[in-house]
Coordinates of C-alpha atoms in Angstrom, one line a residue:
X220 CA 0.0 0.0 0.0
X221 CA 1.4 3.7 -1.0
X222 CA 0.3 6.5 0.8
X223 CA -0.2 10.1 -0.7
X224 CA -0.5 13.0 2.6
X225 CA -1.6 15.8 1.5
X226 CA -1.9 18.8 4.0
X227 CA -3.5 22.3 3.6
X228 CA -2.7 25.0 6.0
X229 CA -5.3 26.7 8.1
X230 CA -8.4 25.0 5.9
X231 CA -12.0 24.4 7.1
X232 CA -14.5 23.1 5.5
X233 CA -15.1 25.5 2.9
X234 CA -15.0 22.6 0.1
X235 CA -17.9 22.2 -2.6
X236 CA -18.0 18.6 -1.2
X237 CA -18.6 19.5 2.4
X238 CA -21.3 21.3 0.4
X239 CA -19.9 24.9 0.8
X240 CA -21.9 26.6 -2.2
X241 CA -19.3 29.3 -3.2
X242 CA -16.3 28.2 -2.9
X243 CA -15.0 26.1 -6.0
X244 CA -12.8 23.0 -5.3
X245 CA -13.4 20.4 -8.1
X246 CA -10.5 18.7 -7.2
X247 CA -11.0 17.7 -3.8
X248 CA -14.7 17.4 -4.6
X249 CA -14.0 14.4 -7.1
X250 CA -11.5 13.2 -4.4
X251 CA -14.6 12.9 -1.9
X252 CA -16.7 11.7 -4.8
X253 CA -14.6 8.4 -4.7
X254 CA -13.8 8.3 -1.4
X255 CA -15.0 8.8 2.2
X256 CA -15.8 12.0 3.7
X257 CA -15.1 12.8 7.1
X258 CA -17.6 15.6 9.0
X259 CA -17.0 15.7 12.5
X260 CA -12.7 15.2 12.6
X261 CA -11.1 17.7 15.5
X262 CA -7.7 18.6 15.6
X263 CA -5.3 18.0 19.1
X264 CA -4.6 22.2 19.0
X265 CA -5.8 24.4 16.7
X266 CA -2.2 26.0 15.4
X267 CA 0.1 24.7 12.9
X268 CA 3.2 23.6 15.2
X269 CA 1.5 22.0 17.7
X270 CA -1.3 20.1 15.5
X271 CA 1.5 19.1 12.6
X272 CA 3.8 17.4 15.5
X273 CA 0.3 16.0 16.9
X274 CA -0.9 14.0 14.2
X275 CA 2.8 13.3 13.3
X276 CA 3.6 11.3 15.8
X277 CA 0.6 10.1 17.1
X278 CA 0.9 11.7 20.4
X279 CA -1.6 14.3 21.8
X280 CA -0.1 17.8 22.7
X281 CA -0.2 16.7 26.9
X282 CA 2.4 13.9 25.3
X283 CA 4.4 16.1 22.9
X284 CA 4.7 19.3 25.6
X285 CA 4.3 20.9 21.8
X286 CA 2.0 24.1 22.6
X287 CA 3.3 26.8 20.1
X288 CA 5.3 27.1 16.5
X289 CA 8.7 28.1 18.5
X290 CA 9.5 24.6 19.7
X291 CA 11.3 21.8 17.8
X292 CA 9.7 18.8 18.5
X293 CA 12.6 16.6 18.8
X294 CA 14.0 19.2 21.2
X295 CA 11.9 18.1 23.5
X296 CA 10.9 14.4 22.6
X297 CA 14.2 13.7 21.1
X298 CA 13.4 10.0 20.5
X299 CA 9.6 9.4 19.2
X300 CA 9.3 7.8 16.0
X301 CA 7.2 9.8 13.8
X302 CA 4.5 8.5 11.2
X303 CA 7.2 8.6 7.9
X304 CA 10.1 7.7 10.3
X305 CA 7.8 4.2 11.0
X306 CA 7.1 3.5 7.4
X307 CA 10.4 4.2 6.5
X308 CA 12.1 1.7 9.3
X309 CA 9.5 -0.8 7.8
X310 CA 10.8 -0.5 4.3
X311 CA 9.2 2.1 2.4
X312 CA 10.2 4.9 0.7
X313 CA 9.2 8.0 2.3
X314 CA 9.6 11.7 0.9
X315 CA 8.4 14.9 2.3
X316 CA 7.7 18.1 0.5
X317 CA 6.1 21.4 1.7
X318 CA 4.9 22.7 4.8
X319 CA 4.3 19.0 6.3
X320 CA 5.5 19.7 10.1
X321 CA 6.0 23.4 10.8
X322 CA 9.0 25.0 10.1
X323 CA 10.9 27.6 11.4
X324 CA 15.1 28.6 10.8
X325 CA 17.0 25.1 9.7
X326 CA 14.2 23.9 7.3
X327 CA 15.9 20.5 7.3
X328 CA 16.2 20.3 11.1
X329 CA 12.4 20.9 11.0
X330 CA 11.5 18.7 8.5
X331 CA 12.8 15.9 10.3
X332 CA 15.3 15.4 7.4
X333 CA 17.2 12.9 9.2
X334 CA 14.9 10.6 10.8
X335 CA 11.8 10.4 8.8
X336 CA 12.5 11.1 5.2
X337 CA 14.4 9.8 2.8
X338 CA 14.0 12.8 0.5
X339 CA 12.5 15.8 2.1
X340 CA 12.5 19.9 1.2
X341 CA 10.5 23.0 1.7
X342 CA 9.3 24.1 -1.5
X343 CA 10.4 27.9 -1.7
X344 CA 9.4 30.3 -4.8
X345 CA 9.1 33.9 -5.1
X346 CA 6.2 34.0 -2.8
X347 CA 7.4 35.8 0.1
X348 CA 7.0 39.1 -2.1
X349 CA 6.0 38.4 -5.5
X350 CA 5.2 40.9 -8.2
X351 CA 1.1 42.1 -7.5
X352 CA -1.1 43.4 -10.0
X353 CA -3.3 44.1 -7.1
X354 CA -2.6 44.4 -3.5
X355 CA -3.8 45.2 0.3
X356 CA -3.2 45.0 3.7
X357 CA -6.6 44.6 5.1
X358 CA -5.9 46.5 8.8
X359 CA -3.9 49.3 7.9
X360 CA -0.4 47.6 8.7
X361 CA -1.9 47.3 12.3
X362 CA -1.3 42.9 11.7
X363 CA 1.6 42.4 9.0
X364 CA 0.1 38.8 8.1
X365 CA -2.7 40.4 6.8
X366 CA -3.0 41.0 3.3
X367 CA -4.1 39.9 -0.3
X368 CA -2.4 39.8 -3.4
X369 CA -3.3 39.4 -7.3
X370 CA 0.0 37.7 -8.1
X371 CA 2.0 38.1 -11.4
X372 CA 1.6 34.7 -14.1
X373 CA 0.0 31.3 -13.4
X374 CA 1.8 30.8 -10.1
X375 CA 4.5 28.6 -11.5
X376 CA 7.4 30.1 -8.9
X377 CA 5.2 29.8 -5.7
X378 CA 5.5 27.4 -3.2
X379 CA 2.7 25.3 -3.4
X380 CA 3.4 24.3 -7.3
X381 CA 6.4 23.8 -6.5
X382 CA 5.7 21.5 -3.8
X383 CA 3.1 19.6 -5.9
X384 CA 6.3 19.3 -8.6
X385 CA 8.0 17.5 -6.1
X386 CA 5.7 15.4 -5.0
X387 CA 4.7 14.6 -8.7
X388 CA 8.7 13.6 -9.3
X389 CA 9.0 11.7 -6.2
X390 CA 6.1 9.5 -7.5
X391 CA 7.6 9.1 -10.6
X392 CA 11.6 7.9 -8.9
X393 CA 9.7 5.7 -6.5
X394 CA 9.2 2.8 -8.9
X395 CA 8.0 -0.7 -7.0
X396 CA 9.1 0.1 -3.5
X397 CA 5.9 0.9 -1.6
X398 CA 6.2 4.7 -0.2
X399 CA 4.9 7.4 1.8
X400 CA 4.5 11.0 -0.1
X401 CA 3.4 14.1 1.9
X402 CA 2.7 16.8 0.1
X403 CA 2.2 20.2 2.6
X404 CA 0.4 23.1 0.9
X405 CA 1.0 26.7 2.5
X406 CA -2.6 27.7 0.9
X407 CA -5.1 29.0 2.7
X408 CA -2.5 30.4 4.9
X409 CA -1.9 34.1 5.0
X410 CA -0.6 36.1 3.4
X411 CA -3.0 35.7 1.1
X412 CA -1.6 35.8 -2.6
X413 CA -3.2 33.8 -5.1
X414 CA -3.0 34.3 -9.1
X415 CA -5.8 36.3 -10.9
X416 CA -7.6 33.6 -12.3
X417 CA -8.5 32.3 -8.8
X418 CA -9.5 35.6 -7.7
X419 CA -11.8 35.9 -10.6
X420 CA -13.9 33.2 -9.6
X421 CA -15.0 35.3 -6.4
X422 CA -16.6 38.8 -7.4
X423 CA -16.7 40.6 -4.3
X424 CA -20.7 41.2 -4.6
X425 CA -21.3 38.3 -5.0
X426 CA -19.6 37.1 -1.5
X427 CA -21.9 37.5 1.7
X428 CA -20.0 37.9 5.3
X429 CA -20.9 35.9 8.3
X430 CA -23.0 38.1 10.2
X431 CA -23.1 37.1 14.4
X432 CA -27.0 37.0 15.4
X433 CA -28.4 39.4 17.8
X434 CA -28.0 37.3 21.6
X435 CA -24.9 36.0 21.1
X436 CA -23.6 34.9 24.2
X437 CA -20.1 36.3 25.3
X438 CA -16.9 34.4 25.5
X439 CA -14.6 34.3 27.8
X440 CA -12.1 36.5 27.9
X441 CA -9.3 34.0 27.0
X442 CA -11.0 33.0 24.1
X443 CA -9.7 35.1 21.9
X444 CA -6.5 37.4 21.9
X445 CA -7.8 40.6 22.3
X446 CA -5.9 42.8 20.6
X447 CA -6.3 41.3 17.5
X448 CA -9.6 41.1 17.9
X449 CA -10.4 44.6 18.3
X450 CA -9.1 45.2 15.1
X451 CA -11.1 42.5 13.4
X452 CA -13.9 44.5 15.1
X453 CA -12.8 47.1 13.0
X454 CA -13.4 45.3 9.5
X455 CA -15.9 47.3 7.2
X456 CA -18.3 45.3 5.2
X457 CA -15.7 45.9 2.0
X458 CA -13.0 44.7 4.0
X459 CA -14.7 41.1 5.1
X460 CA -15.4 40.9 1.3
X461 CA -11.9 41.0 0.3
X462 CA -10.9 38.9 3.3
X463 CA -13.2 36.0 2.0
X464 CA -12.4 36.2 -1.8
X465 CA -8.4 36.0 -0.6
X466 CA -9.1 33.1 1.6
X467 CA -11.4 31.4 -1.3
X468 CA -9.2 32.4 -3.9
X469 CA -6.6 30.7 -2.4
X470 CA -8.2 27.9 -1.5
X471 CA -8.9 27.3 -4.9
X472 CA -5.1 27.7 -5.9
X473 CA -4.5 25.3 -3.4
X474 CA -7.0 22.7 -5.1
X475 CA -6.0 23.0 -8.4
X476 CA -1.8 21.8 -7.0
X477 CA -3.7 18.8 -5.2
X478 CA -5.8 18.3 -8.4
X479 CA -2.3 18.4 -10.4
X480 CA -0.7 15.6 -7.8
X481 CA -3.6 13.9 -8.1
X482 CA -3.9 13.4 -11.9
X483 CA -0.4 12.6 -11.6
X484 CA -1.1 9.5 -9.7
X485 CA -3.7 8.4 -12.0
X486 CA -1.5 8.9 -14.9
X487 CA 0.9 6.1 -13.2
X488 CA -2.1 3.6 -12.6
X489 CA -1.4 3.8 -8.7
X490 CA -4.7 4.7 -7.8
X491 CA -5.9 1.2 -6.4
X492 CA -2.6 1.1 -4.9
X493 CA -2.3 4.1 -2.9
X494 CA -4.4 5.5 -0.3
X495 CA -5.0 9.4 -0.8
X496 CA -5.2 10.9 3.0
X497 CA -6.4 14.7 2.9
X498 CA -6.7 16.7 5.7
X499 CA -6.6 20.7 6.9
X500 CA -4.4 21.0 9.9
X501 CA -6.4 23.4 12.1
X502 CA -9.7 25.4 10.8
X503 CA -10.2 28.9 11.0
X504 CA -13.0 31.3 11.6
X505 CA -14.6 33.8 8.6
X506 CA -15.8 36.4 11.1
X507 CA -17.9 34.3 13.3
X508 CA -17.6 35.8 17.2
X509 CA -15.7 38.8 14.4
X510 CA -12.7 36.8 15.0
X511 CA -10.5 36.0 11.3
X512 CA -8.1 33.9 12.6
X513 CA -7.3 30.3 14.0
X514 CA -6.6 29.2 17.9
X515 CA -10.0 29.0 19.3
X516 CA -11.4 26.3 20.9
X517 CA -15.1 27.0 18.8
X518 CA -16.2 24.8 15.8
X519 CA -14.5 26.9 13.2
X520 CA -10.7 26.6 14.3
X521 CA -11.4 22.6 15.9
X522 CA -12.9 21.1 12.9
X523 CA -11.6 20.6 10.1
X524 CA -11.8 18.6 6.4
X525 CA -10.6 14.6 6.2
X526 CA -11.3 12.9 2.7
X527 CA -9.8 9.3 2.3
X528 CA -9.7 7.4 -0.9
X529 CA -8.1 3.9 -2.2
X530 CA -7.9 0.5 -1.8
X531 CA -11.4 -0.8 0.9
X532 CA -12.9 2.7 1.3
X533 CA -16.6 3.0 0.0
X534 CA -17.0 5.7 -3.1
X535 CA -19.3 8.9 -2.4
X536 CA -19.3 7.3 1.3
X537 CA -19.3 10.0 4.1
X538 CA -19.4 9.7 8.1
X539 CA -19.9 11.5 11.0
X540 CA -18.7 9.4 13.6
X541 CA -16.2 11.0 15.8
X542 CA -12.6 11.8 14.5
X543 CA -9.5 13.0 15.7
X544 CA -6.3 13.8 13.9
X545 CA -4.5 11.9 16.0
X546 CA -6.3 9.0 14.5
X547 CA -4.3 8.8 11.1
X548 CA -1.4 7.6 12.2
X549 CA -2.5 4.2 13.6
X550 CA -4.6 4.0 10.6
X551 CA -2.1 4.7 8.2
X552 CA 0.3 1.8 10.0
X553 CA -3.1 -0.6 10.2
X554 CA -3.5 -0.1 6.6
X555 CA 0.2 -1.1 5.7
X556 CA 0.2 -4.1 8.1
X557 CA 2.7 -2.1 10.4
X558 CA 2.4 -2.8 13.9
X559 CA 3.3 0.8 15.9
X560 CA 6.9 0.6 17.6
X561 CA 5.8 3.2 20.4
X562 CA 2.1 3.7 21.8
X563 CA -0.3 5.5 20.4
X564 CA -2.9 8.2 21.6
X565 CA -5.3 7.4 18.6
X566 CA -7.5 4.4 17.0
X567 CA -7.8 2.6 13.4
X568 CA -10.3 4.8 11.2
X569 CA -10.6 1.3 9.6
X570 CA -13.7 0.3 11.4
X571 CA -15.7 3.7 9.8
X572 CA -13.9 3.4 6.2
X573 CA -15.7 -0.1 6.4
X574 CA -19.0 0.9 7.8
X575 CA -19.5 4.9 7.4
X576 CA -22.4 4.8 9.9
X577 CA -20.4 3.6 12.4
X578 CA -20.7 5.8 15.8
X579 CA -16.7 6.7 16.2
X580 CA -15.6 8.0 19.1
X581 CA -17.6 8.9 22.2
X582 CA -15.0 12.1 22.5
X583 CA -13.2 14.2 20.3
X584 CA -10.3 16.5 22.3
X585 CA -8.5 19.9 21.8
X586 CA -6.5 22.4 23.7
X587 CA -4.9 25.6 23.6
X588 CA -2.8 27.4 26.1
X589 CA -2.6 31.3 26.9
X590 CA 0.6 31.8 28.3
X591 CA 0.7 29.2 31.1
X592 CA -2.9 29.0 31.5
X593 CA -4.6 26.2 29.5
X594 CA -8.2 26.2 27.9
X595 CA -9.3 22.1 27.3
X596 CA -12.7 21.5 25.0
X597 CA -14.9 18.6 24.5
X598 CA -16.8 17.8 21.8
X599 CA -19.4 14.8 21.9
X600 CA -22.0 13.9 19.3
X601 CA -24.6 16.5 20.6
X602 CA -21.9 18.6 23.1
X603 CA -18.7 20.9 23.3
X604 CA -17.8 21.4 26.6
X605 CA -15.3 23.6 27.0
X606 CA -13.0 25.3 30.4
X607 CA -10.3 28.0 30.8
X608 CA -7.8 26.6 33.5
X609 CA -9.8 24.4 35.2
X610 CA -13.1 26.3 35.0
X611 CA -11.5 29.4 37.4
X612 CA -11.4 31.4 33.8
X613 CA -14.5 30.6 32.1
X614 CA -16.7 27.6 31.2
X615 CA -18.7 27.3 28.3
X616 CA -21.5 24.6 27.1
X617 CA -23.3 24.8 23.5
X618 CA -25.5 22.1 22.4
X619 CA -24.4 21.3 18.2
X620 CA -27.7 19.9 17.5
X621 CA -29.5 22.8 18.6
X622 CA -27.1 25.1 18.5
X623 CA -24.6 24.5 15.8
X624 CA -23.7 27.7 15.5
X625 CA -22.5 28.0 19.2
X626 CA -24.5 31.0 19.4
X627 CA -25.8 30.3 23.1
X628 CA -23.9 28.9 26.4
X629 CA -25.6 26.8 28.2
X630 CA -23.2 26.6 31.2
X631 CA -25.0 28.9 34.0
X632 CA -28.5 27.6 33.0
X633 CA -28.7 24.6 36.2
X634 CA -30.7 22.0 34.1
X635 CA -27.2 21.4 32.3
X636 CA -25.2 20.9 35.9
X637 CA -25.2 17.1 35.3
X638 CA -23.9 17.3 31.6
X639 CA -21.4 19.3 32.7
X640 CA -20.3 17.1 35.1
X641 CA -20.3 14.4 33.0
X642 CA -18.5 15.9 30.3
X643 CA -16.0 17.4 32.9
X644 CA -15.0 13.9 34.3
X645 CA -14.1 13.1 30.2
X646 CA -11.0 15.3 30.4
X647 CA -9.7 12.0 33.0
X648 CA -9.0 9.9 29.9
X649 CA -6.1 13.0 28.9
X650 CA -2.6 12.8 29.7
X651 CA -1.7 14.9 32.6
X652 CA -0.6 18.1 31.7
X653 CA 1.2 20.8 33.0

């Protein structure tokens, strides 16, 4: 069995398949169309570093000690055996290419170059400031990251064609030898720059901004940094406009690199060899609670896409059992008859690849800390349950089948006490942590 990874950075589920009606993705779409979709998966922590190193090694961030994009993983857990490094001690050929674990200073140090690839590289163009035929920084300078650009040609120089180059190459050196290809796209990721075709597709009157309804509950303070937040705040209609045809346009970009890698595969007859695994690594709010960012422990920034095709998964299939990222790396070794050399925080997805209405799990989990104060969620088929440092900074309780929207908390209303406790007393099954 190969493997294909492919990652997008800071995607939710604004797919065509996960029936998102403006934003185009045919590639991914025809991906779900003959595979299995995934509609309740969670991520461990809703940031790139810490969820990357999560899913990577199998370990939940109370395991890893991985809360924030500064860290090294192997710094701290010098000797775990990452998902590639596994495959590779087992005999196939792995290669990395992109953003696959976060990276920061010695790209090869933090792609794991030396124990989990056998070929591995950071795809870099002309992206960090390409030519613009348009461009904008949405707040005024006030947050650098965010801006939008109408990039010069097709997008040829920037990283993520690049990236899907590579991954389309190592594909074709692999020959016979099973292997493991991860292919990391940047896009949706800010800064937002994006060729004009894929701008095109989103005329600004015909996007429509999230608009909060009147009620809304308040959050507490911790869940959101608030100086960035008062300047979403600030955002005039115009300006959530352009923010969402950025982050669609470059969502698209992204889909048409994925749609290149995977025609590539196709091409080569591998398709009822290899099993296609693609996933966002955190999700992201579009101006719900007027927050444009990740690192929430809300809906938006926790869920996030899964689509897996190949070899035993149903066409057109889709699930919502219970899902956690920290589920694909025992399912990845289960589906290449490799038994895990270290303990593992997740389970086999096999069991709801082979029967979709399948329950999952009872509990999906995910953190995020705020300086050394740390805010732990819950989400269950109907709840998310969610505390800021034990409860002393804020509880919260929304009901997703009544409430989906998580306009409303539940938490001080006392015909709830006994859900809460119950859902408190999940956080046990965690690893202890600080």
């Amino acid at each position: 069995m190969n493997v294909l990874l492919i990652v997008a950075d800071d995607l939710r589920d604004a797919l065509g398949c996960y029936g998102h009606l403006t934003v185009k993705t045919p590639h991914i779409d025809a991906l779900a169309r003959r595979g299995q979709r995934f509609d309740r998966t969670y991520v461990q922590y809703p940031v790139c570093g810490p969820s990357r190193t999560s899913f990577m090694t199998g370990w939940r961030p109370e395991q890893t000690r991985i809360m924030g994009n500064g860290t090294f993983f192997r710094d701290v857990i010098p000797d775990v055996v990452t998902l590639p490094q596994a495959l590779r001690q087992a005999g196939w050929y792995t290669a990395g290419y992109g953003k696959v674990f976060h990276s920061a200073g010695d790209r090869q140090k933090w792609l794991d170059a030396a124990h989990s690839w056998d070929e591995a590289h950071e795809a870099v163009g002309i992206d960090d400031r390409p030519a613009f035929t348009a461009h904008r920084n949405l707040t005024g300078d006030k947050l650098k990251w965010c801006e939008w650009g109408i990039t010069v040609g097709e997008g040829e120089n920037q990283p993520d064609y690049l990236t899907a180059s590579a991954a389309i190459a190592a594909i074709d050196r692999a020959g016979e030898k099973p292997w493991f290809i991860a292919a990391g796209f940047h896009r949706p990721h800010d800064p937002f720059f994006a060729p004009q075709q894929y701008f095109d597709l989103y005329p600004l009157a015909s996007l429509t901004p999230h608009i909060d309804p009147p009620g809304l509950t308040a959050a507490p303070k911790l869940a959101f940094a608030p100086e960035m937040h008062e300047v979403f705040k600030q955002f005039t209609d115009q300006e959530r406009r352009e923010y969402l045809r950025a982050y669609y346009a470059c969502t698209s970009f992204m889909d048409a690199q994925v749609g290149r890698v995977l025609d590539a595969l196709d091409r080569r007859g591998l398709r009822d060899r290899t099993l296609v695994i693609f996933i966002g690594d955190n999700g992201f709010h579009l101006g719900e609670r007027e927050w444009w960012n990740k690192v929430t422990l809300f809906e938006p920034s926790c869920r996030v896409p899964l689509i897996m095709a190949g070899p035993g998964v149903s066409q057109g299939s889709t699930t919502r059992g219970l899902t956690e990222l920290v589920d694909l790396y025992p399912t990845i070794l289960d589906y290449c008859g490799i038994s895990p050399v270290q303990a593992l925080a997740g389970t086999s997805l096999r069991p709801l690849l082979e029967n979709p209405a399948g329950p999952g799990k009872a509990a999906a989990f995910s953190l995020v800390t705020r300086g050394t104060l740390v805010g732990r969620s819950v989400r269950t088929a109907r709840w998310r349950y969610t505390e800021w440092d034990g409860g002393r900074e804020g509880i919260e309780l929304y009901d997703e089948t009544a409430d989906p929207g998580e306009y409303h908390d539940l938490s001080r209303d006392p015909a709830h006490a006994q859900t809460m406790t119950s859902l408190q007393a999940l956080f046990a099954e965690l690893p202890r942590y600080p």
